[in-house]
């Protein structure tokens, strides 16, 4: 269901104001402390950011994909750690339940995820199963009315603060999608422990850690959709949407970086004139603008396809590949335009340069996107 234009514009204005008046001024403090202040988290809740695309019947705003990516273009104007907190709840932290949960699971969890009272987390990756997610080893064995989970998940976003984990686990030994199931595991369940927050290259304030299951018993009602064997397929569908969301974030960040670069180039003088008047600087600005525009169009087109109910596996992978690589190039040029200042932490471009490196790695590396794109393209043409 789409919002009417006026309501959407009001929402976009409110998010834009919040980003510029509250989040951008808090970027340096976030980078230094690695913590999002509680008053900002509360304001994010009040704005509805934790439930943007969750259906209104569960307390969310019910945005369609095009509306969601437009909001994310705005959220991309600031440090991605702010988006990571709320974005996980509308993305990989809730989508398994939205797509494949039972009515009871939806009623139980979606309202609290939409309000931000509960932080969601998506646990697929393991120490020996990253790109090759189908080889995951965390096991779930049936024991009467329960399942018993064992094994370790790695690099799990929001794990240190999450209240609910969507956990992909093996319920059968064969290497096939149907051997993997998804379990909804609540924080505090005996046998579930969370590792220390990982020390990362960037995105201070977005926490990741190991999630360890040691004979962790969950009731059979924790099995997503009440059926074994749907976990892998559900995870891939969750990632289809997640890839569009991350691509939109890259568009927003590239826009911010380009603006910072242009501002610096018009203020900085060398050889008696603003460096923005040198054609070699202009070439970097032009390349960034052209690529940013292309990524924005791709993301909007794929979002509209998804809203029409079309399969967007190919388009989501194209967007993820192009937009994440694009923002890396835009960040690199932004640093270059800043010269030595771009290497100094007092300029935001230095921080964003490190922050955006992640996007080519998580939710499927660039190489995995290339494999998906090639597979879908060959399938469609043979
Ligand atoms: C900050 C952060 C947050 C994360 N959050 C989450 C989360 O919330 N939930 C979650 O489940 N996971 C999460 N991840 C994990 C992330 O999705 C994985 O790191 C990613 O999928 C890559 O897996 P890997 O690290 O094991 O690398 P590997 O799979 O070991 O890949 C290493 C290299 O080999 C390449 N490669 C692998 N297979 C192929 C192939 N077939 N062909 C060509 N090249 C290949 C890869 O592209 C990469 O360049 C997060 C990771 C990070 C760093």
Short mmCIF file of C-alpha atoms and ligand atoms in Angstrom, two decimals:
data_model
loop_
_atom_site.label_atom_id
_atom_site.label_comp_id
_atom_site.label_asym_id
_atom_site.label_seq_id
_atom_site.Cartn_x
_atom_site.Cartn_y
_atom_site.Cartn_z
CA UNK A 1 0.00 0.00 0.00
CA UNK A 2 1.49 3.35 -1.01
CA UNK A 3 1.19 6.52 1.06
CA UNK A 4 -0.47 9.54 -0.53
CA UNK A 5 2.03 12.08 -1.88
CA UNK A 6 1.40 14.62 0.86
CA UNK A 7 1.95 12.12 3.69
CA UNK A 8 5.10 10.78 2.03
CA UNK A 9 6.48 14.31 1.58
CA UNK A 10 5.73 15.12 5.23
CA UNK A 11 7.59 11.98 6.30
CA UNK A 12 10.56 12.73 4.01
CA UNK A 13 10.71 16.32 5.34
CA UNK A 14 10.62 15.09 8.94
CA UNK A 15 13.41 12.56 8.31
CA UNK A 16 15.49 15.16 6.41
CA UNK A 17 15.14 17.64 9.30
CA UNK A 18 16.00 14.96 11.87
CA UNK A 19 19.09 13.92 9.90
CA UNK A 20 20.35 17.49 9.47
CA UNK A 21 19.40 18.89 12.89
CA UNK A 22 20.08 15.89 15.13
CA UNK A 23 22.15 13.19 13.45
CA UNK A 24 24.79 15.07 11.44
CA UNK A 25 25.72 17.22 14.50
CA UNK A 26 26.06 13.96 16.53
CA UNK A 27 28.38 12.22 14.04
CA UNK A 28 31.69 13.14 15.71
CA UNK A 29 30.48 12.12 19.17
CA UNK A 30 29.23 8.81 17.75
CA UNK A 31 32.61 8.18 16.08
CA UNK A 32 34.43 8.91 19.35
CA UNK A 33 32.16 6.99 21.75
CA UNK A 34 30.84 4.21 19.50
CA UNK A 35 27.44 4.72 21.11
CA UNK A 36 24.22 6.20 19.83
CA UNK A 37 22.85 8.47 22.61
CA UNK A 38 19.56 7.16 24.12
CA UNK A 39 17.71 10.43 23.37
CA UNK A 40 18.50 10.00 19.66
CA UNK A 41 17.31 6.37 19.77
CA UNK A 42 14.04 7.60 21.32
CA UNK A 43 13.59 10.22 18.61
CA UNK A 44 14.21 7.54 15.96
CA UNK A 45 11.44 5.51 17.59
CA UNK A 46 9.07 8.47 17.64
CA UNK A 47 9.70 9.12 13.94
CA UNK A 48 8.73 5.51 13.18
CA UNK A 49 12.13 4.59 11.73
CA UNK A 50 12.11 1.12 13.33
CA UNK A 51 8.85 0.21 11.62
CA UNK A 52 9.01 2.04 8.28
CA UNK A 53 7.98 -0.91 6.13
CA UNK A 54 6.29 -3.11 8.72
CA UNK A 55 2.52 -3.29 8.12
CA UNK A 56 0.30 -0.79 10.00
CA UNK A 57 -1.63 -3.67 11.60
CA UNK A 58 1.61 -4.39 13.52
CA UNK A 59 2.27 -0.73 14.33
CA UNK A 60 4.57 0.10 11.40
CA UNK A 61 4.17 2.79 8.74
CA UNK A 62 3.61 0.21 5.98
CA UNK A 63 5.87 1.87 3.40
CA UNK A 64 6.27 0.13 0.07
CA UNK A 65 9.77 -0.43 -1.32
CA UNK A 66 9.93 2.80 -3.32
CA UNK A 67 8.90 4.80 -0.26
CA UNK A 68 11.39 2.93 1.91
CA UNK A 69 14.31 3.61 -0.44
CA UNK A 70 13.36 7.31 -0.60
CA UNK A 71 13.56 7.48 3.21
CA UNK A 72 16.88 5.62 3.12
CA UNK A 73 18.27 8.13 0.58
CA UNK A 74 17.75 10.70 3.38
CA UNK A 75 19.18 8.50 6.15
CA UNK A 76 22.27 7.96 3.99
CA UNK A 77 23.18 11.62 4.45
CA UNK A 78 24.72 10.79 7.83
CA UNK A 79 26.85 8.12 9.53
CA UNK A 80 25.55 4.69 8.53
CA UNK A 81 25.59 3.44 12.13
CA UNK A 82 22.38 5.42 12.80
CA UNK A 83 20.69 3.62 9.89
CA UNK A 84 22.12 0.29 10.96
CA UNK A 85 20.26 0.36 14.27
CA UNK A 86 16.78 1.08 12.90
CA UNK A 87 17.33 -0.32 9.41
CA UNK A 88 18.01 -3.82 10.67
CA UNK A 89 14.57 -3.88 12.32
CA UNK A 90 12.76 -3.15 9.06
CA UNK A 91 15.19 -5.26 7.04
CA UNK A 92 17.01 -8.46 7.85
CA UNK A 93 15.94 -8.32 11.52
CA UNK A 94 12.22 -8.64 10.80
CA UNK A 95 11.81 -9.76 7.20
CA UNK A 96 11.98 -13.49 7.90
CA UNK A 97 8.95 -13.10 10.18
CA UNK A 98 7.16 -10.80 7.70
CA UNK A 99 7.76 -13.23 4.81
CA UNK A 100 7.37 -16.61 6.46
CA UNK A 101 6.25 -16.27 10.09
CA UNK A 102 3.06 -17.76 11.47
CA UNK A 103 0.28 -15.35 12.52
CA UNK A 104 1.23 -15.97 16.12
CA UNK A 105 4.92 -15.19 15.47
CA UNK A 106 3.96 -11.99 13.64
CA UNK A 107 1.66 -10.88 16.47
CA UNK A 108 4.25 -11.72 19.08
CA UNK A 109 7.25 -9.93 17.56
CA UNK A 110 6.40 -7.44 14.80
CA UNK A 111 4.74 -4.75 16.99
CA UNK A 112 7.76 -4.64 19.30
CA UNK A 113 10.18 -4.61 16.35
CA UNK A 114 8.18 -1.81 14.67
CA UNK A 115 8.26 0.34 17.82
CA UNK A 116 11.97 -0.28 18.38
CA UNK A 117 11.29 -1.80 21.80
CA UNK A 118 12.90 -5.00 20.50
CA UNK A 119 16.05 -4.97 18.35
CA UNK A 120 16.15 -7.66 15.67
CA UNK A 121 19.20 -9.51 14.38
CA UNK A 122 19.76 -11.89 11.46
CA UNK A 123 22.18 -14.74 12.10
CA UNK A 124 23.31 -16.58 8.97
CA UNK A 125 27.12 -16.24 8.74
CA UNK A 126 29.42 -18.62 10.63
CA UNK A 127 33.20 -18.92 11.04
CA UNK A 128 33.35 -21.49 8.20
CA UNK A 129 30.26 -20.46 6.24
CA UNK A 130 30.22 -16.94 4.77
CA UNK A 131 29.60 -16.66 1.03
CA UNK A 132 28.90 -20.39 1.04
CA UNK A 133 26.00 -20.00 3.45
CA UNK A 134 24.55 -23.39 2.52
CA UNK A 135 27.46 -25.09 4.28
CA UNK A 136 26.44 -23.63 7.64
CA UNK A 137 26.93 -25.92 10.62
CA UNK A 138 24.87 -24.52 13.49
CA UNK A 139 22.57 -27.44 14.20
CA UNK A 140 19.04 -27.69 15.54
CA UNK A 141 18.01 -31.14 16.76
CA UNK A 142 14.46 -31.98 17.64
CA UNK A 143 13.97 -33.15 21.23
CA UNK A 144 10.29 -33.67 22.04
CA UNK A 145 8.55 -30.29 22.05
CA UNK A 146 11.86 -28.48 21.72
CA UNK A 147 14.83 -27.97 19.41
CA UNK A 148 18.39 -27.88 20.75
CA UNK A 149 20.75 -25.47 18.97
CA UNK A 150 24.55 -25.79 18.91
CA UNK A 151 27.28 -23.86 17.11
CA UNK A 152 28.57 -20.35 16.45
CA UNK A 153 27.41 -17.45 14.28
CA UNK A 154 29.91 -14.71 13.31
CA UNK A 155 29.84 -10.95 12.56
CA UNK A 156 26.17 -10.64 13.55
CA UNK A 157 24.92 -7.03 13.35
CA UNK A 158 23.22 -5.71 16.50
CA UNK A 159 23.91 -8.99 18.37
CA UNK A 160 25.17 -7.22 21.54
CA UNK A 161 21.89 -5.28 21.86
CA UNK A 162 19.40 -7.58 20.12
CA UNK A 163 16.32 -8.97 21.79
CA UNK A 164 15.48 -11.40 18.99
CA UNK A 165 17.59 -13.44 16.57
CA UNK A 166 16.44 -15.01 13.30
CA UNK A 167 18.84 -17.96 13.28
CA UNK A 168 19.48 -20.19 10.26
CA UNK A 169 20.29 -23.70 11.48
CA UNK A 170 20.71 -27.14 10.00
CA UNK A 171 17.85 -29.57 10.65
CA UNK A 172 19.09 -32.21 8.16
CA UNK A 173 22.61 -33.25 7.08
CA UNK A 174 22.32 -33.08 3.26
CA UNK A 175 23.79 -30.06 1.47
CA UNK A 176 20.58 -28.59 0.06
CA UNK A 177 18.32 -25.62 0.79
CA UNK A 178 15.67 -27.85 2.41
CA UNK A 179 18.11 -28.90 5.15
CA UNK A 180 18.16 -25.44 6.69
CA UNK A 181 15.46 -24.02 8.96
CA UNK A 182 15.00 -20.68 10.68
CA UNK A 183 14.43 -20.27 14.42
CA UNK A 184 13.31 -17.19 16.33
CA UNK A 185 15.50 -17.15 19.43
CA UNK A 186 14.99 -14.59 22.17
CA UNK A 187 17.95 -13.00 23.97
CA UNK A 188 18.34 -14.44 27.44
CA UNK A 189 17.43 -17.98 26.37
CA UNK A 190 19.68 -20.32 28.41
CA UNK A 191 22.53 -21.65 26.24
CA UNK A 192 22.64 -18.50 24.07
CA UNK A 193 25.62 -16.21 24.64
CA UNK A 194 26.93 -13.14 22.85
CA UNK A 195 30.62 -12.52 22.18
CA UNK A 196 32.48 -9.26 22.75
CA UNK A 197 31.71 -6.52 20.20
CA UNK A 198 34.03 -6.89 17.17
CA UNK A 199 36.72 -4.22 16.61
CA UNK A 200 35.94 -2.96 13.12
CA UNK A 201 37.51 -0.73 10.44
CA UNK A 202 34.58 1.69 10.47
CA UNK A 203 30.90 2.25 11.25
CA UNK A 204 31.58 2.97 14.94
CA UNK A 205 28.32 2.56 16.80
CA UNK A 206 27.06 -0.31 14.61
CA UNK A 207 27.80 -3.33 16.76
CA UNK A 208 28.59 -6.86 15.59
CA UNK A 209 29.69 -9.95 17.49
CA UNK A 210 29.63 -13.73 17.63
CA UNK A 211 26.44 -15.48 18.76
CA UNK A 212 27.12 -18.82 20.44
CA UNK A 213 24.62 -21.64 20.99
CA UNK A 214 25.55 -24.25 23.58
CA UNK A 215 22.71 -26.72 24.00
CA UNK A 216 20.30 -23.82 23.62
CA UNK A 217 16.75 -25.22 23.96
CA UNK A 218 13.96 -23.37 22.19
CA UNK A 219 10.30 -24.45 22.03
CA UNK A 220 9.10 -25.96 18.72
CA UNK A 221 6.97 -22.81 18.38
CA UNK A 222 10.24 -20.92 17.67
CA UNK A 223 10.52 -22.66 14.27
CA UNK A 224 9.75 -19.96 11.70
CA UNK A 225 6.48 -20.66 9.92
CA UNK A 226 6.12 -23.87 11.95
CA UNK A 227 7.84 -25.83 9.17
CA UNK A 228 11.34 -27.27 8.80
CA UNK A 229 13.34 -26.69 5.63
CA UNK A 230 12.31 -23.11 4.74
CA UNK A 231 15.25 -21.32 6.34
CA UNK A 232 17.65 -21.01 3.42
CA UNK A 233 15.01 -19.93 0.91
CA UNK A 234 13.65 -17.40 3.40
CA UNK A 235 17.15 -16.05 4.08
CA UNK A 236 17.71 -15.51 0.34
CA UNK A 237 14.37 -13.68 0.02
CA UNK A 238 15.26 -11.53 3.04
CA UNK A 239 18.56 -10.64 1.36
CA UNK A 240 16.82 -9.68 -1.90
CA UNK A 241 15.08 -6.87 -0.05
CA UNK A 242 18.12 -6.09 2.10
CA UNK A 243 20.23 -5.55 -1.01
CA UNK A 244 17.90 -2.84 -2.30
CA UNK A 245 17.90 -1.16 1.10
CA UNK A 246 21.73 -1.17 1.26
CA UNK A 247 21.92 0.11 -2.33
CA UNK A 248 19.64 3.03 -1.37
CA UNK A 249 21.89 3.75 1.58
CA UNK A 250 24.92 3.89 -0.75
CA UNK A 251 23.08 6.40 -2.95
CA UNK A 252 22.37 8.62 0.09
CA UNK A 253 25.96 8.45 1.30
CA UNK A 254 27.39 9.16 -2.17
CA UNK A 255 25.15 12.24 -2.34
CA UNK A 256 26.50 13.46 1.02
CA UNK A 257 30.11 12.78 -0.01
CA UNK A 258 29.69 14.59 -3.30
CA UNK A 259 28.23 17.62 -1.51
CA UNK A 260 31.10 17.64 1.02
CA UNK A 261 33.61 17.37 -1.85
CA UNK A 262 32.03 20.18 -3.87
CA UNK A 263 31.84 22.44 -0.80
CA UNK A 264 35.51 21.86 -0.06
CA UNK A 265 36.50 22.33 -3.71
CA UNK A 266 34.76 25.69 -3.93
CA UNK A 267 36.34 26.93 -0.66
CA UNK A 268 39.89 25.63 -1.07
CA UNK A 269 42.16 27.82 -3.16
CA UNK A 270 45.41 26.81 -4.86
CA UNK A 271 47.31 28.61 -7.61
CA UNK A 272 45.14 31.64 -6.77
CA UNK A 273 41.76 30.08 -7.54
CA UNK A 274 39.23 27.64 -6.04
CA UNK A 275 40.29 24.09 -6.89
CA UNK A 276 36.73 23.54 -8.24
CA UNK A 277 37.85 25.56 -11.28
CA UNK A 278 40.48 22.98 -12.24
CA UNK A 279 39.13 20.61 -14.87
CA UNK A 280 40.83 17.58 -13.29
CA UNK A 281 38.85 18.25 -10.08
CA UNK A 282 35.72 18.82 -12.18
CA UNK A 283 36.24 15.42 -13.84
CA UNK A 284 36.10 13.73 -10.42
CA UNK A 285 32.94 15.68 -9.54
CA UNK A 286 31.35 14.79 -12.89
CA UNK A 287 32.19 11.07 -12.66
CA UNK A 288 30.77 10.90 -9.14
CA UNK A 289 27.59 12.75 -10.13
CA UNK A 290 27.00 10.53 -13.18
CA UNK A 291 27.50 7.32 -11.24
CA UNK A 292 25.36 8.54 -8.36
CA UNK A 293 22.53 9.38 -10.76
CA UNK A 294 22.78 5.95 -12.40
CA UNK A 295 22.64 4.16 -9.04
CA UNK A 296 19.68 6.26 -7.89
CA UNK A 297 17.74 5.40 -11.06
CA UNK A 298 18.59 1.71 -10.75
CA UNK A 299 17.45 1.55 -7.12
CA UNK A 300 14.17 3.35 -7.82
CA UNK A 301 13.47 1.15 -10.85
CA UNK A 302 14.13 -2.08 -8.93
CA UNK A 303 12.05 -0.83 -5.97
CA UNK A 304 9.11 -0.12 -8.29
CA UNK A 305 9.44 -3.58 -9.85
CA UNK A 306 9.34 -5.11 -6.39
CA UNK A 307 6.25 -3.04 -5.55
CA UNK A 308 4.58 -4.45 -8.68
CA UNK A 309 5.20 -7.95 -7.30
CA UNK A 310 7.88 -8.82 -9.86
CA UNK A 311 10.89 -10.99 -9.01
CA UNK A 312 13.87 -8.69 -8.40
CA UNK A 313 16.64 -11.16 -7.60
CA UNK A 314 18.61 -10.03 -10.68
CA UNK A 315 17.90 -6.32 -10.21
CA UNK A 316 18.67 -6.37 -6.46
CA UNK A 317 22.04 -7.99 -7.17
CA UNK A 318 22.77 -5.47 -9.98
CA UNK A 319 21.92 -2.59 -7.61
CA UNK A 320 24.00 -4.02 -4.77
CA UNK A 321 27.01 -4.57 -7.03
CA UNK A 322 26.82 -1.19 -8.75
CA UNK A 323 25.79 1.02 -5.82
CA UNK A 324 28.29 -0.40 -3.31
CA UNK A 325 31.19 -0.19 -5.77
CA UNK A 326 29.99 3.28 -6.83
CA UNK A 327 30.00 4.68 -3.28
CA UNK A 328 33.51 3.30 -2.81
CA UNK A 329 34.70 5.26 -5.86
CA UNK A 330 32.81 8.39 -4.80
CA UNK A 331 34.34 8.19 -1.30
CA UNK A 332 37.79 7.74 -2.80
CA UNK A 333 37.37 10.80 -5.03
CA UNK A 334 35.98 12.82 -2.10
CA UNK A 335 39.15 12.07 -0.12
CA UNK A 336 41.28 12.96 -3.17
CA UNK A 337 39.50 16.29 -3.64
CA UNK A 338 40.18 17.10 0.03
CA UNK A 339 43.91 16.41 -0.47
CA UNK A 340 45.80 15.97 2.84
CA UNK A 341 42.75 17.16 4.78
CA UNK A 342 40.85 14.13 3.45
CA UNK A 343 43.25 11.88 5.33
CA UNK A 344 42.53 13.65 8.63
CA UNK A 345 39.82 12.43 10.94
CA UNK A 346 38.37 15.91 11.50
CA UNK A 347 36.88 15.70 8.00
CA UNK A 348 33.86 13.41 7.62
CA UNK A 349 35.12 12.03 4.29
CA UNK A 350 37.92 10.16 6.10
CA UNK A 351 35.35 8.39 8.27
CA UNK A 352 32.92 7.67 5.42
CA UNK A 353 35.81 6.27 3.32
CA UNK A 354 36.23 3.56 5.98
CA UNK A 355 32.48 3.19 6.65
CA UNK A 356 31.51 2.45 3.04
CA UNK A 357 34.09 -0.31 2.60
CA UNK A 358 31.72 -2.66 4.40
CA UNK A 359 28.98 -2.41 1.78
CA UNK A 360 30.96 -4.43 -0.78
CA UNK A 361 31.34 -7.24 1.76
CA UNK A 362 28.17 -7.88 3.75
CA UNK A 363 24.76 -9.10 2.54
CA UNK A 364 26.70 -10.87 -0.23
CA UNK A 365 30.11 -9.71 -1.47
CA UNK A 366 30.52 -8.05 -4.88
CA UNK A 367 31.75 -11.39 -6.22
CA UNK A 368 28.59 -13.14 -4.98
CA UNK A 369 26.46 -10.43 -6.66
CA UNK A 370 28.37 -11.09 -9.91
CA UNK A 371 27.61 -14.81 -9.58
CA UNK A 372 23.90 -14.12 -8.99
CA UNK A 373 23.73 -11.68 -11.93
CA UNK A 374 25.47 -14.10 -14.27
CA UNK A 375 23.31 -17.05 -13.14
CA UNK A 376 20.05 -15.12 -13.59
CA UNK A 377 21.17 -13.67 -16.93
CA UNK A 378 22.21 -17.03 -18.35
CA UNK A 379 18.97 -18.62 -17.07
CA UNK A 380 16.86 -15.89 -18.67
CA UNK A 381 18.61 -16.21 -22.02
CA UNK A 382 18.90 -19.97 -22.51
C1 LIG B 1 30.35 -5.48 9.80
C2 LIG B 1 29.71 -6.75 9.33
C3 LIG B 1 28.38 -6.98 9.62
C4 LIG B 1 27.79 -8.19 9.24
N1 LIG B 1 26.49 -8.46 9.61
C5 LIG B 1 25.98 -9.70 9.40
C6 LIG B 1 24.69 -10.06 9.91
O1 LIG B 1 23.99 -9.25 10.53
N2 LIG B 1 24.25 -11.33 9.72
C7 LIG B 1 24.99 -12.26 9.05
O2 LIG B 1 24.53 -13.38 8.92
N3 LIG B 1 26.20 -11.95 8.52
C8 LIG B 1 26.71 -10.70 8.70
N4 LIG B 1 27.95 -10.38 8.20
C9 LIG B 1 28.71 -11.38 7.48
C10 LIG B 1 28.84 -11.08 6.01
O3 LIG B 1 27.61 -11.26 5.35
C11 LIG B 1 29.97 -11.99 5.46
O4 LIG B 1 31.18 -11.47 5.98
C12 LIG B 1 30.00 -12.03 3.95
O5 LIG B 1 28.88 -12.72 3.44
C13 LIG B 1 31.27 -12.70 3.40
O6 LIG B 1 31.54 -13.91 4.05
P1 LIG B 1 33.00 -14.17 4.66
O7 LIG B 1 33.36 -13.01 5.51
O8 LIG B 1 33.00 -15.51 5.28
O9 LIG B 1 33.96 -14.16 3.42
P2 LIG B 1 34.27 -15.40 2.43
O10 LIG B 1 33.00 -16.03 2.00
O11 LIG B 1 35.31 -16.26 3.06
O12 LIG B 1 34.89 -14.63 1.18
C14 LIG B 1 36.27 -14.24 1.10
C15 LIG B 1 36.50 -13.75 -0.33
O13 LIG B 1 36.28 -14.82 -1.25
C16 LIG B 1 35.32 -14.43 -2.24
N5 LIG B 1 34.54 -15.58 -2.65
C17 LIG B 1 33.88 -16.47 -1.86
N6 LIG B 1 33.26 -17.40 -2.63
C18 LIG B 1 33.49 -17.06 -3.92
C19 LIG B 1 33.11 -17.62 -5.17
N7 LIG B 1 32.32 -18.68 -5.26
N8 LIG B 1 33.55 -17.00 -6.31
C20 LIG B 1 34.35 -15.91 -6.24
N9 LIG B 1 34.75 -15.34 -5.08
C21 LIG B 1 34.32 -15.91 -3.94
C22 LIG B 1 34.47 -13.36 -1.53
O14 LIG B 1 33.82 -12.52 -2.47
C23 LIG B 1 35.55 -12.62 -0.73
O15 LIG B 1 36.19 -11.71 -1.57
C24 LIG B 1 28.54 -9.16 8.52
C25 LIG B 1 29.88 -8.89 8.20
C26 LIG B 1 30.47 -7.71 8.59
C27 LIG B 1 31.93 -7.48 8.25
#
